[in-house]
């Protein structure tokens, strides 16, 4: 058991979210981590300094964020990035070019992954020589039977964006490790409050810190958590060499958001349940995707590895005599008042979107294409009664 996990036994999640990496400032006693704007740091002699030389390589505010979120993920190492995709790009760079040469190997990607991840792998890395295949990670027998010999990386989200598919991290990690592959888990939807993939066998965790970690729709960021020291060293080298690092103020904003992550996630989850209760009984809704529902394909996996079921809800609209499912979905997405029609997710305000035309448009025509009748909700922390009433009027108004 590592030092980080030992620390977790001494202090609970909420305590670490507020205090890990965030001791009072020694020079002033400030209880809020200062924003260190300096790009360079004085040296007492050539190569002798206090841990920082140049802010691309390291910054005190970034260190505080990296220490805190690593602790929440039960990881020995954490690395902050300028965006979630910058974090993913760095991971792909390290895992696909282990000898510093051209990309090689194959990424097995969940067949309903986030559109941005699909675009990065299929449109940026594949032309450079990295092979990839979409796979159904809920069918373990098929995964084993169809495993390509050149696979080096298994990349998954759980729950997925936007269909909320849940994958048994422990089971697929065991399959991947038996075949020499590295397991990467995008934990953005669950957050470390609900799920810790490293504890379940994953090798690397990635986040879009823009979402639940930041939590207020005011900062773009990414994060990587890992416990393997050698892998962490390679990731940090590439982080510094490529330079896709967050600004100190961005680190401060994510760190501030993390302090309330636990209480926000509790409200996100309870509000999502109220929305699901409406959707499952409304005649205009064809199907509801939420891991807590007993008929959800990933319910067993979610119940096994998540502390709660999250704040994301998706549903498909039924076609009517007047409207196709896609038309109905578009009208509902544009017909709410408390829910804001916008991309992104995971913040205090509730958002609604039409994935096929918005966040997942890049997957059109591919194996990862999403239904045109799909609506995705990021359920915020407003009054649950207001959210239910708002969505209900949009559904009734079709």
Short mmCIF file of C-alpha atoms in Angstrom, two decimals:
data_model
loop_
_atom_site.label_atom_id
_atom_site.label_comp_id
_atom_site.label_asym_id
_atom_site.label_seq_id
_atom_site.Cartn_x
_atom_site.Cartn_y
_atom_site.Cartn_z
CA UNK A 1 0.00 0.00 0.00
CA UNK A 2 1.44 3.35 -1.09
CA UNK A 3 1.86 6.50 0.96
CA UNK A 4 -1.13 8.14 -0.72
CA UNK A 5 -3.47 5.29 0.17
CA UNK A 6 -2.13 5.25 3.72
CA UNK A 7 -2.95 8.96 3.90
CA UNK A 8 -6.47 8.19 2.70
CA UNK A 9 -6.89 5.85 5.68
CA UNK A 10 -6.02 8.74 8.00
CA UNK A 11 -8.16 11.39 6.30
CA UNK A 12 -11.47 11.15 4.48
CA UNK A 13 -12.15 12.33 0.95
CA UNK A 14 -13.74 15.64 1.97
CA UNK A 15 -10.82 16.46 4.27
CA UNK A 16 -8.24 15.71 1.59
CA UNK A 17 -10.16 17.77 -0.98
CA UNK A 18 -9.76 20.82 1.26
CA UNK A 19 -6.31 20.22 2.76
CA UNK A 20 -4.14 17.91 0.60
CA UNK A 21 -1.33 19.97 -0.91
CA UNK A 22 -2.85 23.12 0.56
CA UNK A 23 -1.07 23.91 3.81
CA UNK A 24 -1.31 27.57 4.93
CA UNK A 25 1.21 29.74 3.12
CA UNK A 26 4.41 29.75 5.25
CA UNK A 27 5.25 33.38 4.48
CA UNK A 28 1.87 34.90 5.35
CA UNK A 29 -0.30 32.23 6.96
CA UNK A 30 -2.88 32.55 4.15
CA UNK A 31 -5.26 29.58 4.25
CA UNK A 32 -6.03 29.88 0.52
CA UNK A 33 -3.28 28.61 -1.76
CA UNK A 34 -1.65 31.67 -3.37
CA UNK A 35 -1.68 32.14 -7.13
CA UNK A 36 1.99 32.12 -8.07
CA UNK A 37 2.20 34.19 -11.25
CA UNK A 38 5.96 34.26 -11.57
CA UNK A 39 7.33 32.65 -14.72
CA UNK A 40 10.84 32.29 -13.30
CA UNK A 41 12.37 31.64 -9.88
CA UNK A 42 15.59 32.89 -8.28
CA UNK A 43 18.49 30.49 -7.76
CA UNK A 44 20.95 30.85 -4.91
CA UNK A 45 23.65 29.24 -7.05
CA UNK A 46 23.75 27.68 -10.50
CA UNK A 47 21.19 24.86 -10.41
CA UNK A 48 20.37 25.48 -6.73
CA UNK A 49 16.75 26.53 -6.17
CA UNK A 50 13.69 25.87 -4.01
CA UNK A 51 12.09 23.33 -6.34
CA UNK A 52 11.10 25.66 -9.16
CA UNK A 53 13.02 27.09 -12.11
CA UNK A 54 10.52 28.04 -14.81
CA UNK A 55 6.73 27.86 -14.66
CA UNK A 56 6.30 25.51 -17.62
CA UNK A 57 8.36 22.95 -15.71
CA UNK A 58 6.67 23.50 -12.37
CA UNK A 59 4.65 26.07 -10.46
CA UNK A 60 3.65 26.15 -6.78
CA UNK A 61 -0.06 26.60 -7.52
CA UNK A 62 0.04 23.73 -10.00
CA UNK A 63 1.86 21.56 -7.48
CA UNK A 64 -0.92 22.15 -4.96
CA UNK A 65 -3.53 21.06 -7.50
CA UNK A 66 -1.53 18.04 -8.63
CA UNK A 67 -0.99 16.90 -5.05
CA UNK A 68 -4.64 17.33 -4.11
CA UNK A 69 -6.27 15.54 -7.04
CA UNK A 70 -3.68 12.74 -6.96
CA UNK A 71 -4.65 12.18 -3.32
CA UNK A 72 -8.34 12.00 -4.25
CA UNK A 73 -7.60 9.44 -6.97
CA UNK A 74 -5.43 7.41 -4.55
CA UNK A 75 -2.52 8.00 -6.94
CA UNK A 76 1.14 8.57 -6.13
CA UNK A 77 1.54 11.12 -8.92
CA UNK A 78 -0.66 13.78 -10.51
CA UNK A 79 -0.13 15.99 -13.56
CA UNK A 80 -2.26 18.99 -14.52
CA UNK A 81 -2.76 20.06 -18.14
CA UNK A 82 -4.26 22.92 -20.12
CA UNK A 83 -7.26 20.79 -21.15
CA UNK A 84 -8.58 17.27 -20.93
CA UNK A 85 -7.55 16.58 -24.51
CA UNK A 86 -4.05 17.93 -23.81
CA UNK A 87 -3.86 15.37 -21.00
CA UNK A 88 -5.08 12.60 -23.32
CA UNK A 89 -2.68 13.64 -26.08
CA UNK A 90 0.26 13.43 -23.65
CA UNK A 91 -0.81 9.96 -22.51
CA UNK A 92 -1.09 8.79 -26.13
CA UNK A 93 2.30 10.28 -26.94
CA UNK A 94 3.95 8.38 -24.10
CA UNK A 95 2.15 5.07 -24.61
CA UNK A 96 2.40 4.94 -28.41
CA UNK A 97 6.06 5.98 -28.76
CA UNK A 98 7.85 4.13 -25.99
CA UNK A 99 11.19 4.15 -27.80
CA UNK A 100 10.88 7.73 -29.02
CA UNK A 101 10.19 6.60 -32.59
CA UNK A 102 7.06 6.64 -34.74
CA UNK A 103 3.76 5.69 -33.06
CA UNK A 104 3.12 1.97 -32.93
CA UNK A 105 0.68 -0.48 -31.39
CA UNK A 106 -3.09 -0.36 -31.20
CA UNK A 107 -5.61 1.40 -28.97
CA UNK A 108 -8.81 -0.46 -28.17
CA UNK A 109 -11.38 2.29 -27.66
CA UNK A 110 -14.81 1.81 -26.13
CA UNK A 111 -17.37 1.98 -28.93
CA UNK A 112 -19.32 4.86 -27.36
CA UNK A 113 -16.41 7.00 -26.18
CA UNK A 114 -16.42 10.77 -26.00
CA UNK A 115 -16.35 12.33 -29.46
CA UNK A 116 -13.26 14.40 -28.69
CA UNK A 117 -11.30 11.29 -27.68
CA UNK A 118 -12.46 9.52 -30.84
CA UNK A 119 -11.39 12.51 -32.94
CA UNK A 120 -7.97 12.72 -31.28
CA UNK A 121 -7.23 9.02 -31.78
CA UNK A 122 -8.77 8.53 -35.23
CA UNK A 123 -7.96 11.86 -36.87
CA UNK A 124 -4.70 12.92 -35.22
CA UNK A 125 -2.89 9.79 -34.02
CA UNK A 126 -4.09 7.22 -36.56
CA UNK A 127 -2.60 9.13 -39.53
CA UNK A 128 0.73 9.10 -37.68
CA UNK A 129 0.68 5.31 -37.53
CA UNK A 130 -1.25 4.41 -34.37
CA UNK A 131 -3.83 1.70 -35.06
CA UNK A 132 -7.15 1.70 -33.22
CA UNK A 133 -10.32 -0.35 -33.00
CA UNK A 134 -13.74 0.36 -31.44
CA UNK A 135 -14.83 -2.42 -29.06
CA UNK A 136 -17.77 -3.31 -26.86
CA UNK A 137 -16.23 -3.48 -23.39
CA UNK A 138 -19.41 -4.83 -21.80
CA UNK A 139 -19.02 -8.20 -23.59
CA UNK A 140 -15.97 -9.72 -21.91
CA UNK A 141 -16.09 -12.98 -23.85
CA UNK A 142 -16.09 -11.11 -27.16
CA UNK A 143 -13.30 -8.84 -25.90
CA UNK A 144 -11.10 -11.85 -25.16
CA UNK A 145 -12.00 -13.68 -28.38
CA UNK A 146 -11.42 -10.67 -30.60
CA UNK A 147 -8.38 -9.18 -28.88
CA UNK A 148 -5.90 -7.93 -31.54
CA UNK A 149 -2.35 -9.15 -30.92
CA UNK A 150 -0.86 -5.69 -31.49
CA UNK A 151 -2.95 -4.01 -28.77
CA UNK A 152 -0.90 -1.88 -26.39
CA UNK A 153 -3.59 0.34 -24.83
CA UNK A 154 -7.13 -0.26 -23.62
CA UNK A 155 -8.94 3.10 -23.32
CA UNK A 156 -12.30 3.38 -21.63
CA UNK A 157 -14.73 5.70 -19.93
CA UNK A 158 -17.18 4.56 -17.31
CA UNK A 159 -19.84 5.87 -17.32
CA UNK A 160 -19.43 6.75 -20.99
CA UNK A 161 -20.34 9.98 -22.73
CA UNK A 162 -23.18 10.16 -23.71
CA UNK A 163 -24.84 6.73 -23.37
CA UNK A 164 -23.64 6.17 -19.77
CA UNK A 165 -22.40 2.67 -20.47
CA UNK A 166 -20.63 1.28 -17.41
CA UNK A 167 -17.64 -1.02 -17.76
CA UNK A 168 -16.29 -3.38 -15.10
CA UNK A 169 -12.86 -1.77 -14.60
CA UNK A 170 -11.46 -4.63 -12.56
CA UNK A 171 -12.49 -7.27 -15.11
CA UNK A 172 -11.29 -5.49 -18.25
CA UNK A 173 -8.05 -4.43 -16.53
CA UNK A 174 -7.28 -8.06 -15.73
CA UNK A 175 -7.90 -9.05 -19.36
CA UNK A 176 -5.71 -6.22 -20.66
CA UNK A 177 -2.87 -6.87 -18.23
CA UNK A 178 -2.79 -10.58 -19.10
CA UNK A 179 -2.10 -9.44 -22.66
CA UNK A 180 0.46 -6.78 -21.82
CA UNK A 181 -1.71 -3.70 -22.44
CA UNK A 182 -1.89 -0.50 -20.42
CA UNK A 183 -5.35 0.50 -19.14
CA UNK A 184 -6.44 4.14 -19.32
CA UNK A 185 -9.72 5.19 -17.67
CA UNK A 186 -11.42 8.52 -18.28
CA UNK A 187 -12.99 9.20 -14.88
CA UNK A 188 -14.54 12.56 -15.76
CA UNK A 189 -18.18 11.53 -15.32
CA UNK A 190 -17.75 9.59 -12.09
CA UNK A 191 -15.09 11.81 -10.47
CA UNK A 192 -12.82 10.40 -7.76
CA UNK A 193 -15.62 10.97 -5.26
CA UNK A 194 -17.68 8.18 -6.80
CA UNK A 195 -14.98 5.94 -8.30
CA UNK A 196 -11.21 5.37 -8.06
CA UNK A 197 -10.07 3.40 -11.15
CA UNK A 198 -6.47 2.88 -9.98
CA UNK A 199 -7.77 0.97 -6.98
CA UNK A 200 -9.69 -1.25 -9.42
CA UNK A 201 -6.66 -2.11 -11.56
CA UNK A 202 -6.34 0.74 -14.08
CA UNK A 203 -2.87 2.11 -14.84
CA UNK A 204 -3.73 5.70 -15.76
CA UNK A 205 -6.68 7.96 -14.97
CA UNK A 206 -7.51 11.00 -17.08
CA UNK A 207 -9.93 13.85 -16.43
CA UNK A 208 -11.34 16.83 -18.15
CA UNK A 209 -10.91 19.11 -15.13
CA UNK A 210 -13.19 21.54 -16.96
CA UNK A 211 -16.10 19.44 -15.79
CA UNK A 212 -16.85 18.27 -12.24
CA UNK A 213 -13.41 19.00 -10.77
CA UNK A 214 -13.66 22.69 -11.66
CA UNK A 215 -17.42 22.59 -11.35
CA UNK A 216 -18.30 26.19 -12.23
CA UNK A 217 -17.99 26.49 -16.05
CA UNK A 218 -15.17 29.03 -15.68
CA UNK A 219 -11.96 27.10 -16.36
CA UNK A 220 -10.61 24.64 -18.94
CA UNK A 221 -8.20 22.02 -17.66
CA UNK A 222 -7.09 18.40 -17.70
CA UNK A 223 -5.52 15.93 -15.31
CA UNK A 224 -3.62 12.64 -15.30
CA UNK A 225 -3.25 10.43 -12.21
CA UNK A 226 -0.84 7.50 -12.06
CA UNK A 227 0.99 5.47 -9.42
CA UNK A 228 3.75 3.86 -11.49
CA UNK A 229 6.85 5.99 -10.92
CA UNK A 230 8.53 5.23 -14.24
CA UNK A 231 5.37 6.01 -16.18
CA UNK A 232 4.89 9.21 -14.19
CA UNK A 233 8.43 10.30 -15.03
CA UNK A 234 7.83 9.80 -18.74
CA UNK A 235 4.53 11.66 -18.59
CA UNK A 236 6.09 14.56 -16.71
CA UNK A 237 8.96 14.76 -19.20
CA UNK A 238 6.47 15.04 -22.06
CA UNK A 239 4.32 17.50 -20.08
CA UNK A 240 7.33 19.78 -19.79
CA UNK A 241 8.72 19.16 -23.27
CA UNK A 242 5.41 19.75 -25.09
CA UNK A 243 4.30 22.46 -22.67
CA UNK A 244 0.50 21.99 -22.61
CA UNK A 245 0.33 23.15 -18.99
CA UNK A 246 -2.37 25.16 -17.23
CA UNK A 247 -1.87 28.75 -16.10
CA UNK A 248 -1.56 29.34 -12.34
CA UNK A 249 -4.95 31.04 -12.20
CA UNK A 250 -6.55 28.04 -13.94
CA UNK A 251 -4.96 25.78 -11.32
CA UNK A 252 -6.36 27.98 -8.58
CA UNK A 253 -9.87 27.79 -10.05
CA UNK A 254 -9.81 23.98 -10.32
CA UNK A 255 -8.39 23.71 -6.81
CA UNK A 256 -11.16 25.94 -5.49
CA UNK A 257 -13.75 23.79 -7.26
CA UNK A 258 -12.32 20.57 -5.86
CA UNK A 259 -12.90 21.79 -2.31
CA UNK A 260 -16.67 21.43 -2.78
CA UNK A 261 -16.61 18.38 -5.06
CA UNK A 262 -18.09 16.00 -2.50
CA UNK A 263 -21.06 18.15 -1.54
CA UNK A 264 -21.72 19.08 -5.16
CA UNK A 265 -21.67 15.45 -6.29
CA UNK A 266 -24.16 14.51 -3.58
CA UNK A 267 -26.58 17.12 -4.95
CA UNK A 268 -25.86 16.25 -8.59
CA UNK A 269 -26.74 12.64 -7.85
CA UNK A 270 -29.92 13.36 -5.88
CA UNK A 271 -31.17 15.81 -8.52
CA UNK A 272 -30.41 13.30 -11.28
CA UNK A 273 -32.57 10.72 -9.54
CA UNK A 274 -35.49 13.18 -9.46
CA UNK A 275 -35.07 13.80 -13.20
CA UNK A 276 -34.92 10.07 -13.94
CA UNK A 277 -38.15 9.54 -11.99
CA UNK A 278 -39.83 12.01 -14.38
CA UNK A 279 -38.34 10.60 -17.55
CA UNK A 280 -39.15 6.92 -16.94
CA UNK A 281 -42.86 7.73 -16.65
CA UNK A 282 -43.20 10.36 -19.39
CA UNK A 283 -44.86 9.04 -22.59
CA UNK A 284 -42.73 11.23 -24.90
CA UNK A 285 -39.55 9.48 -23.74
CA UNK A 286 -38.54 6.27 -25.49
CA UNK A 287 -35.63 5.14 -23.30
CA UNK A 288 -33.70 6.47 -20.30
CA UNK A 289 -29.98 5.90 -19.79
CA UNK A 290 -28.96 6.07 -16.12
CA UNK A 291 -26.80 3.49 -14.32
CA UNK A 292 -29.06 3.23 -11.28
CA UNK A 293 -31.94 1.82 -13.33
CA UNK A 294 -32.09 -1.98 -12.91
CA UNK A 295 -32.53 -2.47 -16.67
CA UNK A 296 -29.52 -0.34 -17.53
CA UNK A 297 -26.94 -2.67 -19.18
CA UNK A 298 -24.18 -1.39 -16.92
CA UNK A 299 -26.12 -1.38 -13.68
CA UNK A 300 -24.22 -4.30 -12.14
CA UNK A 301 -20.82 -2.79 -12.97
CA UNK A 302 -21.84 0.62 -11.63
CA UNK A 303 -23.25 -0.86 -8.42
CA UNK A 304 -20.00 -2.77 -7.94
CA UNK A 305 -17.54 0.09 -8.36
CA UNK A 306 -19.35 3.42 -7.87
CA UNK A 307 -20.40 5.04 -4.60
CA UNK A 308 -23.38 6.64 -6.39
CA UNK A 309 -24.61 6.91 -9.97
CA UNK A 310 -23.66 10.43 -10.99
CA UNK A 311 -25.26 13.59 -12.31
CA UNK A 312 -25.44 12.74 -16.02
CA UNK A 313 -28.69 11.52 -17.59
CA UNK A 314 -29.40 10.72 -21.24
CA UNK A 315 -32.62 9.72 -22.96
CA UNK A 316 -34.04 9.14 -26.43
CA UNK A 317 -37.25 10.69 -27.64
CA UNK A 318 -40.06 8.65 -29.14
CA UNK A 319 -41.26 9.52 -32.63
CA UNK A 320 -44.83 10.79 -33.00
CA UNK A 321 -47.23 11.29 -35.91
CA UNK A 322 -45.92 14.86 -36.22
CA UNK A 323 -42.27 14.58 -35.19
CA UNK A 324 -39.37 12.23 -35.74
CA UNK A 325 -37.33 11.26 -32.70
CA UNK A 326 -34.60 13.67 -33.82
CA UNK A 327 -37.04 16.56 -34.23
CA UNK A 328 -38.51 15.86 -30.80
CA UNK A 329 -35.04 15.76 -29.25
CA UNK A 330 -34.09 19.08 -30.82
CA UNK A 331 -37.32 20.71 -29.63
CA UNK A 332 -36.87 19.51 -26.06
CA UNK A 333 -33.24 20.64 -26.04
CA UNK A 334 -34.30 24.13 -27.12
CA UNK A 335 -37.44 24.25 -24.99
CA UNK A 336 -36.12 24.47 -21.43
CA UNK A 337 -35.56 27.58 -19.34
CA UNK A 338 -33.69 26.45 -16.22
CA UNK A 339 -31.67 23.91 -18.18
CA UNK A 340 -29.35 25.88 -20.47
CA UNK A 341 -28.80 24.66 -24.03
CA UNK A 342 -25.01 24.38 -24.12
CA UNK A 343 -22.11 21.99 -24.52
CA UNK A 344 -19.87 20.82 -21.65
CA UNK A 345 -21.09 19.37 -18.37
CA UNK A 346 -20.38 18.85 -14.70
CA UNK A 347 -20.95 22.36 -13.36
CA UNK A 348 -23.35 23.84 -10.84
CA UNK A 349 -25.84 24.90 -13.52
CA UNK A 350 -27.93 22.35 -15.40
CA UNK A 351 -27.21 21.94 -19.11
CA UNK A 352 -29.08 20.21 -21.93
CA UNK A 353 -27.77 19.31 -25.37
CA UNK A 354 -28.35 17.31 -28.54
CA UNK A 355 -25.17 15.17 -28.80
CA UNK A 356 -25.56 14.11 -32.45
CA UNK A 357 -25.43 17.74 -33.59
CA UNK A 358 -23.22 19.13 -30.83
CA UNK A 359 -20.62 17.31 -28.70
CA UNK A 360 -20.56 14.11 -30.79
CA UNK A 361 -20.96 15.52 -34.29
CA UNK A 362 -17.39 14.41 -35.10
CA UNK A 363 -18.47 10.77 -34.64
CA UNK A 364 -21.17 10.93 -37.34
CA UNK A 365 -20.84 8.06 -39.80
CA UNK A 366 -18.49 6.10 -37.56
CA UNK A 367 -18.92 3.14 -35.24
CA UNK A 368 -19.25 5.68 -32.42
CA UNK A 369 -22.17 7.58 -33.95
CA UNK A 370 -24.88 8.39 -31.38
CA UNK A 371 -28.66 8.24 -31.93
CA UNK A 372 -30.16 11.37 -33.48
CA UNK A 373 -33.04 11.14 -30.99
CA UNK A 374 -30.69 11.37 -27.99
CA UNK A 375 -30.77 14.18 -25.42
CA UNK A 376 -28.05 14.53 -22.78
CA UNK A 377 -28.52 16.27 -19.46
CA UNK A 378 -25.88 17.51 -17.07
CA UNK A 379 -28.01 17.85 -13.97
CA UNK A 380 -26.84 20.74 -11.80
CA UNK A 381 -27.41 21.64 -8.18
CA UNK A 382 -30.45 23.93 -8.51
CA UNK A 383 -33.76 23.14 -6.81
CA UNK A 384 -34.78 19.67 -7.94
CA UNK A 385 -38.43 20.78 -8.12
CA UNK A 386 -37.50 23.57 -10.53
CA UNK A 387 -35.49 21.22 -12.72
CA UNK A 388 -38.27 18.63 -12.89
CA UNK A 389 -40.90 21.25 -13.68
CA UNK A 390 -38.74 22.82 -16.38
CA UNK A 391 -38.02 19.56 -18.17
CA UNK A 392 -41.60 18.39 -17.80
CA UNK A 393 -42.97 21.51 -19.50
CA UNK A 394 -40.52 21.05 -22.39
CA UNK A 395 -41.64 17.46 -22.83
CA UNK A 396 -45.34 18.32 -22.54
CA UNK A 397 -44.97 21.12 -25.10
CA UNK A 398 -44.10 18.82 -28.01
#
